[in-house]
Amino acid sequence: MELQEKEERLARLREEMDQCASCPLREHCKAPVGWYGCADSPIFFVGEAPGGVEDDYGCPLIGPSGQLLDKALWSVQMTRDRVFTTNIVKCRPRGNRTPDLREAEHCAKVWLARELAIVQPKVVVALGSVALHFLGTPDMRITRQRGQWFHTREGCDCLATFHPSYLLRQSGHAQVQAKWAVFHDLQAARARAAAAVPGYRFASDAPPDLFALFPKRP
Ligand code: URA
């Protein structure tokens, strides 16, 4: 599928998603938060669910976790405009609680599955256990699985790594170790995506200013 067609399909999907009221999570957030990035990216990052800042701005991973992810991506020569980032769950769960598997399955089957079908990435990176449980199986544990390749149900190469919010909760040596683990996972994911699409440009000259691109929502 050509880039333009992918962009058009994603734009139609977003319009549909903006109207979604198919589960109770929609009642307590401003609006669903979709995806951001290049529709043609060979690498596709899946977070958990929007937090307060994401709900305010309508951009995934724009708050503290997203800012740490941006730094980690930059350290392996990737920028958010050249990769694709999204979440398993599109509506912010009240009080930022972790979405349960039923909520994740419901939302991801309606939206994430269709995003994946349009973008057709070569590599999917699950950020944390909610994404891992949906993209892999519910019995997988992030501490055991991270850094190991597996296949999604659709047969896409997938690697799980720690969620940036986990890194933010760590301190001292544990934080340093976890950050290095993420660095190596991102390097491995980038290398596999680059091998699948030689010549793809994973980074712009500077990371995009997401707050300039996504004005605060009413
Ligand atoms: N955590 C996520 O997983 N996704 C976001 O968009 C924000 C925080």
Coordinates of N, CA, C and O and ligand atoms in Angstrom, one line a residue, residues 33-34 46-55 59-66 80 85-89 96 127-128 130-131 163-165, ligand 1:
V33 N -7.5 9.1 22.5 CA -6.2 9.6 22.0 C -5.7 8.5 21.0 O -5.7 7.3 21.3
G34 N -5.4 9.0 19.8 CA -5.1 8.0 18.7 C -3.6 7.8 18.6 O -2.9 7.4 19.6
V46 N 3.9 0.3 20.8 CA 2.6 0.2 21.4 C 2.7 0.4 23.0 O 3.3 -0.4 23.7
G47 N 2.2 1.5 23.4 CA 2.1 1.8 24.9 C 0.9 1.2 25.5 O 0.2 0.3 24.9
E48 N 0.5 1.8 26.6 CA -0.6 1.2 27.4 C -1.9 1.9 27.2 O -2.8 1.5 26.5
A49 N -2.0 3.1 27.7 CA -3.2 3.9 27.6 C -2.8 5.4 27.9 O -1.8 5.7 28.5
P50 N -3.6 6.3 27.4 CA -3.2 7.7 27.7 C -3.3 8.1 29.2 O -4.1 7.5 29.9
G51 N -2.4 9.0 29.6 CA -2.5 9.5 30.9 C -3.1 10.9 30.8 O -3.7 11.3 29.7
G52 N -3.0 11.7 31.9 CA -3.6 13.0 31.9 C -3.1 14.0 30.8 O -3.9 14.7 30.2
V53 N -1.8 14.0 30.6 CA -1.3 14.9 29.6 C -1.7 14.5 28.2 O -2.1 15.3 27.4
E54 N -1.7 13.2 28.0 CA -2.1 12.7 26.6 C -3.6 13.0 26.4 O -4.0 13.4 25.3
D55 N -4.4 12.9 27.5 CA -5.9 13.2 27.3 C -6.0 14.7 27.0 O -6.9 15.1 26.2
C59 N -2.4 13.4 22.1 CA -1.3 12.8 21.4 C -0.8 11.7 22.3 O -0.7 11.9 23.6
P60 N -0.5 10.5 21.8 CA 0.0 9.4 22.7 C 1.4 9.7 23.1 O 2.2 10.4 22.4
L61 N 1.7 9.3 24.4 CA 3.1 9.4 24.9 C 3.7 10.8 24.7 O 4.8 11.0 24.1
I62 N 3.0 11.8 25.2 CA 3.5 13.2 25.1 C 3.9 13.7 26.5 O 4.6 14.7 26.7
G63 N 3.4 13.0 27.6 CA 3.7 13.4 29.0 C 5.1 12.9 29.4 O 5.9 12.6 28.6
P64 N 5.3 12.8 30.7 CA 6.6 12.4 31.2 C 7.1 11.1 30.6 O 8.3 11.0 30.3
S65 N 6.3 10.1 30.5 CA 6.7 8.8 29.9 C 7.2 9.0 28.5 O 8.2 8.5 28.0
G66 N 6.4 9.8 27.8 CA 6.7 10.0 26.4 C 7.9 10.8 26.2 O 8.7 10.5 25.2
R80 N 10.2 10.7 16.7 CA 8.8 10.3 16.8 C 8.1 10.5 15.5 O 7.1 9.8 15.2
T85 N 3.8 5.7 16.9 CA 3.5 5.4 18.3 C 2.0 5.4 18.6 O 1.3 6.3 18.0
T86 N 1.5 4.5 19.4 CA 0.1 4.4 19.7 C 0.0 3.7 21.0 O 0.9 3.3 21.7
N87 N -1.3 3.4 21.4 CA -1.5 2.7 22.7 C -2.5 1.6 22.4 O -3.3 1.6 21.5
I88 N -2.5 0.6 23.4 CA -3.4 -0.5 23.3 C -4.8 0.1 23.6 O -5.8 -0.2 22.9
V89 N -5.0 1.0 24.6 CA -6.3 1.5 25.0 C -6.3 3.0 24.6 O -5.3 3.7 24.9
N96 N -5.9 7.2 36.0 CA -4.7 6.6 35.4 C -4.5 5.2 35.8 O -3.3 4.7 35.9
L127 N 5.6 -1.7 24.7 CA 6.1 -1.0 25.8 C 5.4 -1.4 27.1 O 4.2 -1.0 27.3
G128 N 6.0 -2.3 27.8 CA 5.4 -2.7 29.1 C 4.4 -3.9 29.0 O 4.1 -4.4 27.9
V130 N 1.1 -4.4 29.6 CA -0.3 -4.4 29.0 C -0.2 -4.7 27.5 O -0.9 -5.5 27.0
A131 N 0.7 -4.0 26.9 CA 1.0 -4.2 25.4 C 1.5 -5.7 25.2 O 1.0 -6.3 24.3
H163 N 8.3 -0.4 30.0 CA 7.5 0.9 29.7 C 8.3 2.0 30.3 O 8.9 1.9 31.4
P164 N 8.3 3.2 29.6 CA 9.1 4.3 30.2 C 8.6 4.7 31.7 O 9.4 5.1 32.5
S165 N 7.4 4.5 32.0 CA 6.9 4.8 33.3 C 7.6 3.9 34.4 O 7.8 4.3 35.5
Ligands
URA1 N1 1.6 5.8 29.0 C1 1.3 5.1 27.8 O1 1.5 3.9 27.7 N2 0.8 5.8 26.8 C2 0.6 7.1 26.9 O2 0.2 7.6 25.9 C3 1.0 7.8 28.0 C4 1.5 7.1 29.1

